[in-house]
PDB file of C-alpha atoms in Angstrom:
ATOM      1  CA  UNK A   5     -12.609 -17.362 128.894  1.00 45.00           C
ATOM      2  CA  UNK A   6     -12.475 -18.997 132.287  1.00 46.00           C
ATOM      3  CA  UNK A   7     -13.128 -15.686 134.026  1.00 49.00           C
ATOM      4  CA  UNK A   8     -16.093 -14.928 131.800  1.00 48.00           C
ATOM      5  CA  UNK A   9     -17.512 -18.373 132.409  1.00 49.00           C
ATOM      6  CA  UNK A  10     -17.156 -17.949 136.151  1.00 46.00           C
ATOM      7  CA  UNK A  11     -18.747 -14.527 135.947  1.00 44.00           C
ATOM      8  CA  UNK A  12     -21.639 -15.933 133.946  1.00 47.00           C
ATOM      9  CA  UNK A  13     -22.276 -18.614 136.552  1.00 48.00           C
ATOM     10  CA  UNK A  14     -22.103 -16.044 139.336  1.00 60.00           C
ATOM     11  CA  UNK A  15     -24.601 -13.780 137.572  1.00 68.00           C
ATOM     12  CA  UNK A  16     -26.949 -16.672 136.942  1.00 66.00           C
ATOM     13  CA  UNK A  17     -26.729 -17.750 140.573  1.00 65.00           C
ATOM     14  CA  UNK A  18     -27.475 -14.219 141.728  1.00 62.00           C
ATOM     15  CA  UNK A  19     -30.499 -13.881 139.475  1.00 62.00           C
ATOM     16  CA  UNK A  20     -31.761 -17.301 140.554  1.00 66.00           C
ATOM     17  CA  UNK A  21     -31.685 -16.084 144.137  1.00 64.00           C
ATOM     18  CA  UNK A  22     -32.834 -12.505 143.510  1.00 69.00           C
ATOM     19  CA  UNK A  23     -35.947 -13.258 141.444  1.00 67.00           C
ATOM     20  CA  UNK A  24     -37.792 -15.267 144.134  1.00 67.00           C
ATOM     21  CA  UNK A  25     -36.693 -12.815 146.838  1.00 70.00           C
ATOM     22  CA  UNK A  26     -38.097  -9.951 144.752  1.00 75.00           C
ATOM     23  CA  UNK A  27     -41.335 -11.930 144.521  1.00 72.00           C
ATOM     24  CA  UNK A  28     -41.416 -12.155 148.324  1.00 71.00           C
ATOM     25  CA  UNK A  29     -40.971  -8.401 148.699  1.00 76.00           C
ATOM     26  CA  UNK A  30     -43.575  -7.550 146.055  1.00 78.00           C
ATOM     27  CA  UNK A  31     -46.003  -9.998 147.659  1.00 74.00           C
ATOM     28  CA  UNK A  32     -45.681  -8.263 151.024  1.00 76.00           C
ATOM     29  CA  UNK A  33     -46.073  -4.776 149.532  1.00 81.00           C
ATOM     30  CA  UNK A  34     -49.069  -5.851 147.440  1.00 82.00           C
ATOM     31  CA  UNK A  35     -50.835  -7.269 150.510  1.00 84.00           C
ATOM     32  CA  UNK A  36     -50.647  -4.011 152.448  1.00 88.00           C
ATOM     33  CA  UNK A  37     -51.527  -1.975 149.363  1.00 89.00           C
ATOM     34  CA  UNK A  38     -54.692  -3.976 148.716  1.00 90.00           C
ATOM     35  CA  UNK A  39     -55.637  -3.777 152.401  1.00 92.00           C
ATOM     36  CA  UNK A  40     -55.412   0.021 152.370  1.00 92.00           C
ATOM     37  CA  UNK A  41     -57.300   0.248 149.081  1.00 91.00           C
ATOM     38  CA  UNK A  42     -60.101  -1.902 150.487  1.00 92.00           C
ATOM     39  CA  UNK A  43     -60.237   0.115 153.725  1.00 93.00           C
ATOM     40  CA  UNK A  44     -60.516   3.343 151.718  1.00 92.00           C
ATOM     41  CA  UNK A  45     -63.589   2.004 149.920  1.00 91.00           C
ATOM     42  CA  UNK A  46     -65.554   1.032 153.014  1.00 92.00           C
ATOM     43  CA  UNK A  47     -68.369   3.147 154.476  1.00 91.00           C
ATOM     44  CA  UNK A  48     -67.858   5.301 157.557  1.00 90.00           C
ATOM     45  CA  UNK A  49     -65.067   7.453 156.169  1.00 89.00           C
ATOM     46  CA  UNK A  50     -62.802   9.040 157.244  1.00 91.00           C
ATOM     47  CA  UNK A  51     -62.923   7.095 160.534  1.00 92.00           C
ATOM     48  CA  UNK A  52     -62.665   3.696 158.846  1.00 93.00           C
ATOM     49  CA  UNK A  53     -59.511   4.546 156.913  1.00 94.00           C
ATOM     50  CA  UNK A  54     -58.030   6.395 159.904  1.00 94.00           C
ATOM     51  CA  UNK A  55     -58.443   3.376 162.172  1.00 94.00           C
ATOM     52  CA  UNK A  56     -56.928   1.112 159.528  1.00 94.00           C
ATOM     53  CA  UNK A  57     -53.944   3.424 159.040  1.00 94.00           C
ATOM     54  CA  UNK A  58     -53.321   3.608 162.795  1.00 94.00           C
ATOM     55  CA  UNK A  59     -53.246  -0.184 163.141  1.00 94.00           C
ATOM     56  CA  UNK A  60     -51.141  -0.549 159.995  1.00 94.00           C
ATOM     57  CA  UNK A  61     -48.630   2.054 161.198  1.00 93.00           C
ATOM     58  CA  UNK A  62     -48.456   0.311 164.565  1.00 93.00           C
ATOM     59  CA  UNK A  63     -47.796  -2.997 162.831  1.00 93.00           C
ATOM     60  CA  UNK A  64     -45.035  -1.447 160.722  1.00 91.00           C
ATOM     61  CA  UNK A  65     -43.484   0.027 163.877  1.00 92.00           C
ATOM     62  CA  UNK A  66     -43.157  -3.353 165.599  1.00 91.00           C
ATOM     63  CA  UNK A  67     -42.288  -5.366 162.462  1.00 88.00           C
ATOM     64  CA  UNK A  68     -38.480  -4.909 162.768  1.00 87.00           C
ATOM     65  CA  UNK A  69     -38.594  -6.483 166.233  1.00 85.00           C
ATOM     66  CA  UNK A  70     -40.529  -9.443 164.845  1.00 83.00           C
ATOM     67  CA  UNK A  71     -38.550  -9.984 161.642  1.00 81.00           C
ATOM     68  CA  UNK A  72     -34.984  -9.520 162.890  1.00 82.00           C
ATOM     69  CA  UNK A  73     -34.585 -13.244 163.654  1.00 78.00           C
ATOM     70  CA  UNK A  74     -35.190 -13.922 159.962  1.00 79.00           C
ATOM     71  CA  UNK A  75     -31.861 -12.225 159.242  1.00 79.00           C
ATOM     72  CA  UNK A  76     -30.326 -14.187 162.119  1.00 80.00           C
ATOM     73  CA  UNK A  77     -31.372 -17.446 160.484  1.00 80.00           C
ATOM     74  CA  UNK A  78     -29.986 -16.341 157.135  1.00 77.00           C
ATOM     75  CA  UNK A  79     -26.691 -15.467 158.825  1.00 79.00           C
ATOM     76  CA  UNK A  80     -26.087 -18.467 161.074  1.00 77.00           C
ATOM     77  CA  UNK A  81     -27.638 -21.383 159.174  1.00 79.00           C
ATOM     78  CA  UNK A  82     -25.525 -21.282 155.971  1.00 79.00           C
ATOM     79  CA  UNK A  83     -22.298 -22.210 157.852  1.00 78.00           C
ATOM     80  CA  UNK A  84     -24.087 -25.409 158.883  1.00 75.00           C
ATOM     81  CA  UNK A  85     -25.744 -26.113 155.551  1.00 79.00           C
ATOM     82  CA  UNK A  86     -23.154 -25.089 152.947  1.00 79.00           C
ATOM     83  CA  UNK A  87     -20.405 -27.601 153.915  1.00 82.00           C
ATOM     84  CA  UNK A  88     -22.757 -30.557 154.241  1.00 82.00           C
ATOM     85  CA  UNK A  89     -24.585 -29.713 150.998  1.00 81.00           C
ATOM     86  CA  UNK A  90     -21.248 -29.582 149.179  1.00 85.00           C
ATOM     87  CA  UNK A  91     -20.259 -32.862 150.818  1.00 86.00           C
ATOM     88  CA  UNK A  92     -23.525 -34.547 149.805  1.00 86.00           C
ATOM     89  CA  UNK A  93     -23.198 -33.233 146.236  1.00 85.00           C
ATOM     90  CA  UNK A  94     -19.629 -34.539 146.025  1.00 88.00           C
ATOM     91  CA  UNK A  95     -20.578 -37.955 147.419  1.00 89.00           C
ATOM     92  CA  UNK A  96     -23.559 -38.207 145.065  1.00 89.00           C
ATOM     93  CA  UNK A  97     -21.304 -37.423 142.111  1.00 89.00           C
ATOM     94  CA  UNK A  98     -18.872 -40.122 143.166  1.00 87.00           C
ATOM     95  CA  UNK A  99     -21.609 -42.646 143.948  1.00 87.00           C
ATOM     96  CA  UNK A 100     -25.076 -42.165 142.395  1.00 85.00           C
ATOM     97  CA  UNK A 101     -26.471 -44.670 144.921  1.00 86.00           C
ATOM     98  CA  UNK A 102     -25.280 -42.567 147.853  1.00 85.00           C
ATOM     99  CA  UNK A 103     -27.997 -41.993 150.476  1.00 85.00           C
ATOM    100  CA  UNK A 104     -27.324 -39.096 152.907  1.00 84.00           C
ATOM    101  CA  UNK A 105     -29.894 -40.491 155.353  1.00 79.00           C
ATOM    102  CA  UNK A 106     -27.487 -43.371 156.027  1.00 83.00           C
ATOM    103  CA  UNK A 107     -24.439 -41.150 156.412  1.00 83.00           C
ATOM    104  CA  UNK A 108     -23.824 -40.301 160.083  1.00 85.00           C
ATOM    105  CA  UNK A 109     -21.516 -37.414 159.195  1.00 84.00           C
ATOM    106  CA  UNK A 110     -24.075 -35.744 156.947  1.00 83.00           C
ATOM    107  CA  UNK A 111     -26.870 -36.359 159.420  1.00 83.00           C
ATOM    108  CA  UNK A 112     -24.931 -34.792 162.297  1.00 85.00           C
ATOM    109  CA  UNK A 113     -24.536 -31.538 160.350  1.00 83.00           C
ATOM    110  CA  UNK A 114     -28.132 -31.522 159.142  1.00 83.00           C
ATOM    111  CA  UNK A 115     -29.493 -32.218 162.615  1.00 86.00           C
ATOM    112  CA  UNK A 116     -27.364 -29.402 164.029  1.00 84.00           C
ATOM    113  CA  UNK A 117     -28.836 -26.995 161.448  1.00 83.00           C
ATOM    114  CA  UNK A 118     -32.330 -28.234 162.261  1.00 85.00           C
ATOM    115  CA  UNK A 119     -31.713 -27.657 165.984  1.00 86.00           C
ATOM    116  CA  UNK A 120     -30.537 -24.094 165.355  1.00 85.00           C
ATOM    117  CA  UNK A 121     -33.604 -23.390 163.195  1.00 85.00           C
ATOM    118  CA  UNK A 122     -35.930 -24.781 165.868  1.00 87.00           C
ATOM    119  CA  UNK A 123     -34.328 -22.663 168.591  1.00 88.00           C
ATOM    120  CA  UNK A 124     -34.598 -19.531 166.466  1.00 86.00           C
ATOM    121  CA  UNK A 125     -38.267 -20.265 165.824  1.00 87.00           C
ATOM    122  CA  UNK A 126     -38.871 -20.717 169.544  1.00 88.00           C
ATOM    123  CA  UNK A 127     -37.136 -17.433 170.324  1.00 88.00           C
ATOM    124  CA  UNK A 128     -39.181 -15.697 167.640  1.00 87.00           C
ATOM    125  CA  UNK A 129     -42.481 -16.951 169.025  1.00 88.00           C
ATOM    126  CA  UNK A 130     -41.564 -15.900 172.580  1.00 91.00           C
ATOM    127  CA  UNK A 131     -40.501 -12.425 171.451  1.00 89.00           C
ATOM    128  CA  UNK A 132     -43.608 -12.048 169.271  1.00 90.00           C
ATOM    129  CA  UNK A 133     -45.891 -13.125 172.109  1.00 92.00           C
ATOM    130  CA  UNK A 134     -44.499 -10.396 174.345  1.00 93.00           C
ATOM    131  CA  UNK A 135     -44.454  -7.620 171.732  1.00 93.00           C
ATOM    132  CA  UNK A 136     -47.843  -8.490 170.202  1.00 93.00           C
ATOM    133  CA  UNK A 137     -49.527  -8.570 173.607  1.00 94.00           C
ATOM    134  CA  UNK A 138     -47.897  -5.338 174.754  1.00 94.00           C
ATOM    135  CA  UNK A 139     -48.671  -3.352 171.611  1.00 94.00           C
ATOM    136  CA  UNK A 140     -52.223  -4.634 171.128  1.00 94.00           C
ATOM    137  CA  UNK A 141     -53.090  -3.351 174.598  1.00 95.00           C
ATOM    138  CA  UNK A 142     -52.739   0.205 173.284  1.00 93.00           C
ATOM    139  CA  UNK A 143     -55.669   0.213 170.819  1.00 93.00           C
ATOM    140  CA  UNK A 144     -57.634  -2.106 173.114  1.00 93.00           C
ATOM    141  CA  UNK A 145     -57.410  -0.060 176.324  1.00 92.00           C
ATOM    142  CA  UNK A 146     -55.310   3.069 175.762  1.00 91.00           C
ATOM    143  CA  UNK A 147     -56.647   4.493 172.524  1.00 88.00           C
ATOM    144  CA  UNK A 148     -56.062   8.005 173.819  1.00 89.00           C
ATOM    145  CA  UNK A 149     -52.333   7.411 173.303  1.00 89.00           C
ATOM    146  CA  UNK A 150     -52.751   7.102 169.533  1.00 89.00           C
ATOM    147  CA  UNK A 151     -55.640   9.482 168.859  1.00 87.00           C
ATOM    148  CA  UNK A 152     -57.440  12.301 170.644  1.00 88.00           C
ATOM    149  CA  UNK A 153     -60.612  11.590 168.660  1.00 89.00           C
ATOM    150  CA  UNK A 154     -62.976   9.428 170.725  1.00 91.00           C
ATOM    151  CA  UNK A 155     -64.669   8.115 167.587  1.00 93.00           C
ATOM    152  CA  UNK A 156     -61.340   6.862 166.223  1.00 91.00           C
ATOM    153  CA  UNK A 157     -60.466   5.395 169.623  1.00 91.00           C
ATOM    154  CA  UNK A 158     -63.680   3.383 169.527  1.00 93.00           C
ATOM    155  CA  UNK A 159     -62.994   2.322 165.926  1.00 92.00           C
ATOM    156  CA  UNK A 160     -59.501   0.943 166.607  1.00 93.00           C
ATOM    157  CA  UNK A 161     -60.527  -1.017 169.701  1.00 94.00           C
ATOM    158  CA  UNK A 162     -62.077  -3.978 167.806  1.00 93.00           C
ATOM    159  CA  UNK A 163     -58.921  -4.170 165.638  1.00 94.00           C
ATOM    160  CA  UNK A 164     -56.643  -4.855 168.618  1.00 94.00           C
ATOM    161  CA  UNK A 165     -57.166  -8.620 168.577  1.00 94.00           C
ATOM    162  CA  UNK A 166     -56.363  -8.799 164.866  1.00 94.00           C
ATOM    163  CA  UNK A 167     -53.247  -6.697 165.391  1.00 94.00           C
ATOM    164  CA  UNK A 168     -52.247  -9.181 168.097  1.00 95.00           C
ATOM    165  CA  UNK A 169     -52.878 -12.194 165.837  1.00 93.00           C
ATOM    166  CA  UNK A 170     -51.093 -10.675 162.842  1.00 91.00           C
ATOM    167  CA  UNK A 171     -48.099  -9.619 164.925  1.00 92.00           C
ATOM    168  CA  UNK A 172     -47.864 -12.966 166.712  1.00 92.00           C
ATOM    169  CA  UNK A 173     -47.886 -14.888 163.426  1.00 91.00           C
ATOM    170  CA  UNK A 174     -45.342 -12.557 161.832  1.00 89.00           C
ATOM    171  CA  UNK A 175     -42.496 -14.037 163.888  1.00 86.00           C
ATOM    172  CA  UNK A 176     -42.922 -17.675 162.801  1.00 87.00           C
ATOM    173  CA  UNK A 177     -43.501 -16.463 159.239  1.00 88.00           C
ATOM    174  CA  UNK A 178     -40.315 -14.377 159.278  1.00 86.00           C
ATOM    175  CA  UNK A 179     -38.149 -16.976 161.024  1.00 87.00           C
ATOM    176  CA  UNK A 180     -39.375 -19.827 158.822  1.00 87.00           C
ATOM    177  CA  UNK A 181     -38.872 -17.623 155.789  1.00 85.00           C
ATOM    178  CA  UNK A 182     -35.290 -16.937 156.906  1.00 84.00           C
ATOM    179  CA  UNK A 183     -34.655 -20.656 157.408  1.00 85.00           C
ATOM    180  CA  UNK A 184     -36.021 -21.489 153.961  1.00 86.00           C
ATOM    181  CA  UNK A 185     -33.968 -18.697 152.391  1.00 82.00           C
ATOM    182  CA  UNK A 186     -30.865 -20.099 154.084  1.00 81.00           C
ATOM    183  CA  UNK A 187     -31.765 -23.540 152.694  1.00 82.00           C
ATOM    184  CA  UNK A 188     -32.333 -21.964 149.253  1.00 80.00           C
ATOM    185  CA  UNK A 189     -35.946 -23.163 149.094  1.00 83.00           C
ATOM    186  CA  UNK A 190     -36.615 -20.214 146.807  1.00 80.00           C
ATOM    187  CA  UNK A 191     -39.198 -21.666 144.382  1.00 82.00           C
ATOM    188  CA  UNK A 192     -41.330 -22.864 147.303  1.00 86.00           C
ATOM    189  CA  UNK A 193     -41.210 -19.453 149.004  1.00 83.00           C
ATOM    190  CA  UNK A 194     -42.065 -17.645 145.798  1.00 80.00           C
ATOM    191  CA  UNK A 195     -44.968 -20.022 145.091  1.00 85.00           C
ATOM    192  CA  UNK A 196     -46.490 -19.494 148.540  1.00 86.00           C
ATOM    193  CA  UNK A 197     -46.244 -15.722 148.201  1.00 82.00           C
ATOM    194  CA  UNK A 198     -47.694 -15.726 144.710  1.00 82.00           C
ATOM    195  CA  UNK A 199     -50.636 -17.927 145.735  1.00 85.00           C
ATOM    196  CA  UNK A 200     -51.392 -15.954 148.906  1.00 82.00           C
ATOM    197  CA  UNK A 201     -50.921 -12.620 147.134  1.00 80.00           C
ATOM    198  CA  UNK A 202     -53.400 -13.666 144.437  1.00 83.00           C
ATOM    199  CA  UNK A 203     -56.051 -14.980 146.834  1.00 87.00           C
ATOM    200  CA  UNK A 204     -55.931 -12.077 149.327  1.00 87.00           C
ATOM    201  CA  UNK A 205     -57.013  -9.323 146.861  1.00 87.00           C
ATOM    202  CA  UNK A 206     -60.119 -11.319 145.885  1.00 89.00           C
ATOM    203  CA  UNK A 207     -61.159 -11.603 149.533  1.00 89.00           C
ATOM    204  CA  UNK A 208     -60.487  -7.915 150.151  1.00 91.00           C
ATOM    205  CA  UNK A 209     -62.372  -6.907 147.008  1.00 90.00           C
ATOM    206  CA  UNK A 210     -65.383  -8.884 148.198  1.00 90.00           C
ATOM    207  CA  UNK A 211     -65.273  -7.083 151.573  1.00 91.00           C
ATOM    208  CA  UNK A 212     -65.085  -3.777 149.739  1.00 91.00           C
ATOM    209  CA  UNK A 213     -68.056  -4.654 147.514  1.00 90.00           C
ATOM    210  CA  UNK A 214     -70.246  -5.705 150.426  1.00 90.00           C
ATOM    211  CA  UNK A 215     -69.205  -2.729 152.562  1.00 89.00           C
ATOM    212  CA  UNK A 216     -68.098  -4.949 155.414  1.00 85.00           C
ATOM    213  CA  UNK A 217     -66.447  -3.592 158.554  1.00 91.00           C
ATOM    214  CA  UNK A 218     -62.726  -2.868 158.590  1.00 93.00           C
ATOM    215  CA  UNK A 219     -62.204  -5.682 161.103  1.00 94.00           C
ATOM    216  CA  UNK A 220     -62.795  -8.112 158.224  1.00 93.00           C
ATOM    217  CA  UNK A 221     -59.793  -6.666 156.406  1.00 94.00           C
ATOM    218  CA  UNK A 222     -57.550  -7.317 159.370  1.00 94.00           C
ATOM    219  CA  UNK A 223     -59.148 -10.717 159.828  1.00 93.00           C
ATOM    220  CA  UNK A 224     -58.062 -11.504 156.261  1.00 91.00           C
ATOM    221  CA  UNK A 225     -54.546 -10.342 157.094  1.00 91.00           C
ATOM    222  CA  UNK A 226     -54.417 -12.655 160.117  1.00 92.00           C
ATOM    223  CA  UNK A 227     -55.584 -15.539 157.900  1.00 91.00           C
ATOM    224  CA  UNK A 228     -52.970 -14.516 155.323  1.00 88.00           C
ATOM    225  CA  UNK A 229     -50.248 -14.754 157.980  1.00 89.00           C
ATOM    226  CA  UNK A 230     -51.603 -18.057 159.293  1.00 91.00           C
ATOM    227  CA  UNK A 231     -51.552 -19.545 155.800  1.00 90.00           C
ATOM    228  CA  UNK A 232     -47.931 -18.537 155.233  1.00 88.00           C
ATOM    229  CA  UNK A 233     -46.834 -19.670 158.695  1.00 89.00           C
ATOM    230  CA  UNK A 234     -48.476 -23.064 158.144  1.00 90.00           C
ATOM    231  CA  UNK A 235     -46.890 -23.521 154.710  1.00 90.00           C
ATOM    232  CA  UNK A 236     -43.410 -22.469 155.819  1.00 89.00           C
ATOM    233  CA  UNK A 237     -43.427 -24.465 159.057  1.00 86.00           C
ATOM    234  CA  UNK A 238     -44.871 -27.446 157.208  1.00 87.00           C
ATOM    235  CA  UNK A 239     -41.999 -27.327 154.734  1.00 87.00           C
ATOM    236  CA  UNK A 240     -39.452 -27.311 157.558  1.00 85.00           C
ATOM    237  CA  UNK A 241     -41.051 -29.744 159.991  1.00 84.00           C
ATOM    238  CA  UNK A 242     -43.365 -31.809 157.779  1.00 78.00           C
ATOM    239  CA  UNK A 243     -40.846 -34.588 157.204  1.00 68.00           C
ATOM    240  CA  UNK A 244     -40.001 -34.862 160.881  1.00 67.00           C
ATOM    241  CA  UNK A 245     -43.682 -35.043 161.859  1.00 60.00           C
ATOM    242  CA  UNK A 246     -44.407 -37.726 159.254  1.00 61.00           C
ATOM    243  CA  UNK A 247     -41.442 -39.777 160.439  1.00 62.00           C
ATOM    244  CA  UNK A 248     -42.672 -39.551 164.015  1.00 61.00           C
ATOM    245  CA  UNK A 249     -46.128 -40.733 162.950  1.00 60.00           C
ATOM    246  CA  UNK A 250     -44.625 -43.626 161.007  1.00 60.00           C
ATOM    247  CA  UNK A 251     -42.582 -44.586 164.039  1.00 58.00           C
ATOM    248  CA  UNK A 252     -45.678 -44.547 166.243  1.00 64.00           C
ATOM    249  CA  UNK A 253     -47.550 -46.912 163.925  1.00 64.00           C
ATOM    250  CA  UNK A 254     -44.536 -49.210 163.700  1.00 62.00           C
ATOM    251  CA  UNK A 255     -43.379 -48.331 160.206  1.00 59.00           C
ATOM    252  CA  UNK A 256     -39.796 -47.541 159.307  1.00 56.00           C
ATOM    253  CA  UNK A 257     -39.381 -43.756 158.980  1.00 54.00           C
ATOM    254  CA  UNK A 258     -38.423 -42.340 155.668  1.00 52.00           C
ATOM    255  CA  UNK A 259     -35.471 -39.907 155.387  1.00 50.00           C
ATOM    256  CA  UNK A 260     -36.637 -36.713 157.047  1.00 50.00           C
ATOM    257  CA  UNK A 261     -37.468 -33.732 154.837  1.00 43.00           C
ATOM    258  CA  UNK A 262     -35.739 -31.565 157.413  1.00 50.00           C
ATOM    259  CA  UNK A 263     -32.446 -33.061 156.404  1.00 41.00           C
ATOM    260  CA  UNK A 264     -32.708 -32.122 152.766  1.00 46.00           C
TER     261      UNK A 264
END
């Protein structure tokens, strides 16, 4: 009976983790699927779709370099967070009035995890800046490297800046996502992906209806990335920023959200 009970808890824990993660994956796939569908319905075919596919393929090619730090965060943050979360849970059980913000031991672990997350985010932004700039130069100035068709070369050139913006924002999105996964902020992640994945198709459908240029599709993708980056970074750093503002106006800071 004990083994079955333990197995049941383990299965429930796995499903609790897997369901939001599956939502994240489906949200990403849906975004690119709707983008391609919208591009296929725009005038100027086949050049319009060809230029979109070239930029999309280029983005997919560089994505592993931008997202790898997400896995790094998921690997290195849990050793900081798991012990202190267990400690806080144990202390709360023993004393319902326990406040981790007043516990120096808990705060030292939480601040160490926060420092690691911040360093990973900084590394991600630096790496993304280099890769995004390098790769976006190809469609902007060296279109002959990706297509021998001069019409296609001219079509991909305006998309270079949106490729740069989307690629640059992918790193903070991926790193912040990895940090939030490590912190088990799964409902928040799933909510952001659901909301953004619902809004994006409406914008893309409107572009398709009006026959707008393909640059608008990639502009929507850049906005999509900016929205997610803002939400994820806000979840991680929002408490710290609010505490700093309270300190500046002379009010006592509340317990930082970054330590939860």
